[in-house]
mmCIF file of C-alpha atoms in Angstrom:
data_model
loop_
_atom_site.group_PDB
_atom_site.id
_atom_site.type_symbol
_atom_site.label_atom_id
_atom_site.label_comp_id
_atom_site.label_asym_id
_atom_site.label_seq_id
_atom_site.Cartn_x
_atom_site.Cartn_y
_atom_site.Cartn_z
ATOM 1 C CA MET A 4 94.563 72.943 98.591
ATOM 2 C CA VAL A 5 97.423 71.106 96.194
ATOM 3 C CA LYS A 6 98.831 72.664 93.352
ATOM 4 C CA HIS A 7 99.640 70.126 90.613
ATOM 5 C CA ILE A 8 102.360 71.665 88.078
ATOM 6 C CA VAL A 9 103.556 69.589 85.331
ATOM 7 C CA THR A 10 105.529 70.762 82.174
ATOM 8 C CA PHE A 11 105.950 68.733 79.085
ATOM 9 C CA LYS A 12 109.026 68.740 76.279
ATOM 10 C CA LEU A 13 107.488 67.359 73.041
ATOM 11 C CA ASN A 14 108.828 65.678 70.122
ATOM 12 C CA GLY A 15 108.778 66.873 66.595
ATOM 13 C CA ASP A 16 109.040 70.036 64.351
ATOM 14 C CA ALA A 17 108.130 73.327 66.002
ATOM 15 C CA GLU A 18 104.767 73.014 63.902
ATOM 16 C CA THR A 19 103.862 69.884 65.336
ATOM 17 C CA ARG A 20 104.679 70.567 68.625
ATOM 18 C CA ARG A 21 102.555 73.682 68.762
ATOM 19 C CA CYS A 22 99.498 71.617 67.200
ATOM 20 C CA VAL A 23 99.798 68.818 69.890
ATOM 21 C CA ALA A 24 100.206 71.439 72.626
ATOM 22 C CA SER A 25 96.929 73.319 71.577
ATOM 23 C CA GLU A 26 95.026 70.258 71.157
ATOM 24 C CA PHE A 27 96.333 69.139 74.693
ATOM 25 C CA ALA A 28 95.642 72.293 76.098
ATOM 26 C CA GLU A 29 91.906 72.205 75.147
ATOM 27 C CA ALA A 30 91.451 68.969 76.107
ATOM 28 C CA LEU A 31 92.805 69.794 79.717
ATOM 29 C CA LEU A 32 90.781 72.922 80.009
ATOM 30 C CA ALA A 33 87.593 70.846 79.535
ATOM 31 C CA LEU A 34 88.659 68.866 82.589
ATOM 32 C CA PRO A 35 87.110 70.845 85.364
ATOM 33 C CA GLY A 36 83.852 70.185 84.326
ATOM 34 C CA LYS A 37 84.142 66.338 84.035
ATOM 35 C CA ILE A 38 86.176 65.497 87.181
ATOM 36 C CA GLU A 39 84.648 66.710 90.380
ATOM 37 C CA CYS A 40 87.807 67.053 92.437
ATOM 38 C CA LEU A 41 89.411 69.404 90.060
ATOM 39 C CA LYS A 42 89.066 72.885 91.116
ATOM 40 C CA SER A 43 90.740 74.812 88.569
ATOM 41 C CA MET A 44 93.157 74.082 85.559
ATOM 42 C CA GLU A 45 95.368 76.573 83.754
ATOM 43 C CA VAL A 46 97.553 75.400 80.456
ATOM 44 C CA GLY A 47 100.456 77.538 79.195
ATOM 45 C CA ILE A 48 102.038 77.200 75.729
ATOM 46 C CA ASN A 49 105.374 78.229 75.628
ATOM 47 C CA GLU A 50 105.934 81.318 73.252
ATOM 48 C CA ASN A 51 109.566 81.516 73.854
ATOM 49 C CA PRO A 52 111.638 80.162 71.490
ATOM 50 C CA ALA A 53 114.950 79.934 73.463
ATOM 51 C CA GLU A 54 113.100 77.556 76.015
ATOM 52 C CA ASP A 55 113.090 73.812 75.613
ATOM 53 C CA TRP A 56 109.712 73.036 77.095
ATOM 54 C CA ASP A 57 106.612 73.122 75.146
ATOM 55 C CA VAL A 58 103.506 73.114 77.640
ATOM 56 C CA VAL A 59 102.784 73.673 81.255
ATOM 57 C CA LEU A 60 99.547 73.056 83.457
ATOM 58 C CA THR A 61 98.690 73.997 86.859
ATOM 59 C CA ALA A 62 95.871 72.138 88.314
ATOM 60 C CA VAL A 63 94.257 72.756 92.056
ATOM 61 C CA VAL A 64 92.744 69.821 94.029
ATOM 62 C CA PRO A 65 91.661 69.744 97.769
ATOM 63 C CA THR A 66 94.069 67.010 98.586
ATOM 64 C CA MET A 67 97.239 65.001 97.435
ATOM 65 C CA ALA A 68 94.894 61.965 97.558
ATOM 66 C CA ASP A 69 92.883 63.814 94.873
ATOM 67 C CA VAL A 70 95.986 64.408 92.595
ATOM 68 C CA GLU A 71 95.799 60.744 91.816
ATOM 69 C CA VAL A 72 91.979 60.619 91.680
ATOM 70 C CA TYR A 73 92.527 63.403 89.012
ATOM 71 C CA ALA A 74 95.185 61.342 87.212
ATOM 72 C CA LYS A 75 93.479 57.995 87.006
ATOM 73 C CA HIS A 76 90.334 59.798 85.594
ATOM 74 C CA PRO A 77 89.386 58.507 82.340
ATOM 75 C CA ALA A 78 88.910 62.207 80.948
ATOM 76 C CA HIS A 79 92.313 62.913 82.125
ATOM 77 C CA VAL A 80 93.904 59.789 80.898
ATOM 78 C CA ALA A 81 92.338 60.461 77.110
ATOM 79 C CA ALA A 82 93.819 63.936 77.497
ATOM 80 C CA ALA A 83 97.235 62.576 78.255
ATOM 81 C CA GLY A 84 96.641 60.193 75.261
ATOM 82 C CA ILE A 85 96.925 63.220 72.911
ATOM 83 C CA VAL A 86 100.530 64.302 74.253
ATOM 84 C CA GLY A 87 101.775 60.768 75.038
ATOM 85 C CA PRO A 88 102.986 59.549 71.634
ATOM 86 C CA TYR A 89 105.026 62.998 71.317
ATOM 87 C CA LYS A 90 106.237 63.509 75.001
ATOM 88 C CA SER A 91 109.965 63.746 75.461
ATOM 89 C CA SER A 92 110.106 64.786 78.995
ATOM 90 C CA ARG A 93 107.707 65.374 81.693
ATOM 91 C CA ALA A 94 108.411 67.129 85.208
ATOM 92 C CA CYS A 95 106.177 67.402 88.038
ATOM 93 C CA VAL A 96 105.662 69.185 91.305
ATOM 94 C CA ASP A 97 102.870 68.928 93.653
ATOM 95 C CA TYR A 98 102.715 71.234 96.740
ATOM 96 C CA SER A 99 100.243 72.176 99.527
ATOM 97 C CA ILE A 100 98.571 75.944 99.135
ATOM 98 C CA ASP A 101 96.385 77.761 101.496
#
């Protein structure tokens, strides 16, 4: 199994960033029912005003190849479109888990 962790820093005022993060989270949480290889999805919206990053997702897929399948799936592309116009930075780590 592979754990896919992505964090986003968004542009805009605090209210805009929170609204975009919430809409993005809702779309991401619907993906396990739409993308067969996606085994789980967890999304967190930052509550600490002292930190710069706004939202983090943790997804689990069977293989590293499935990360690409997930990334290219139309439902994921649509979800990413929500955050795209507001994205300031993105960081990602993929690693194997037992």
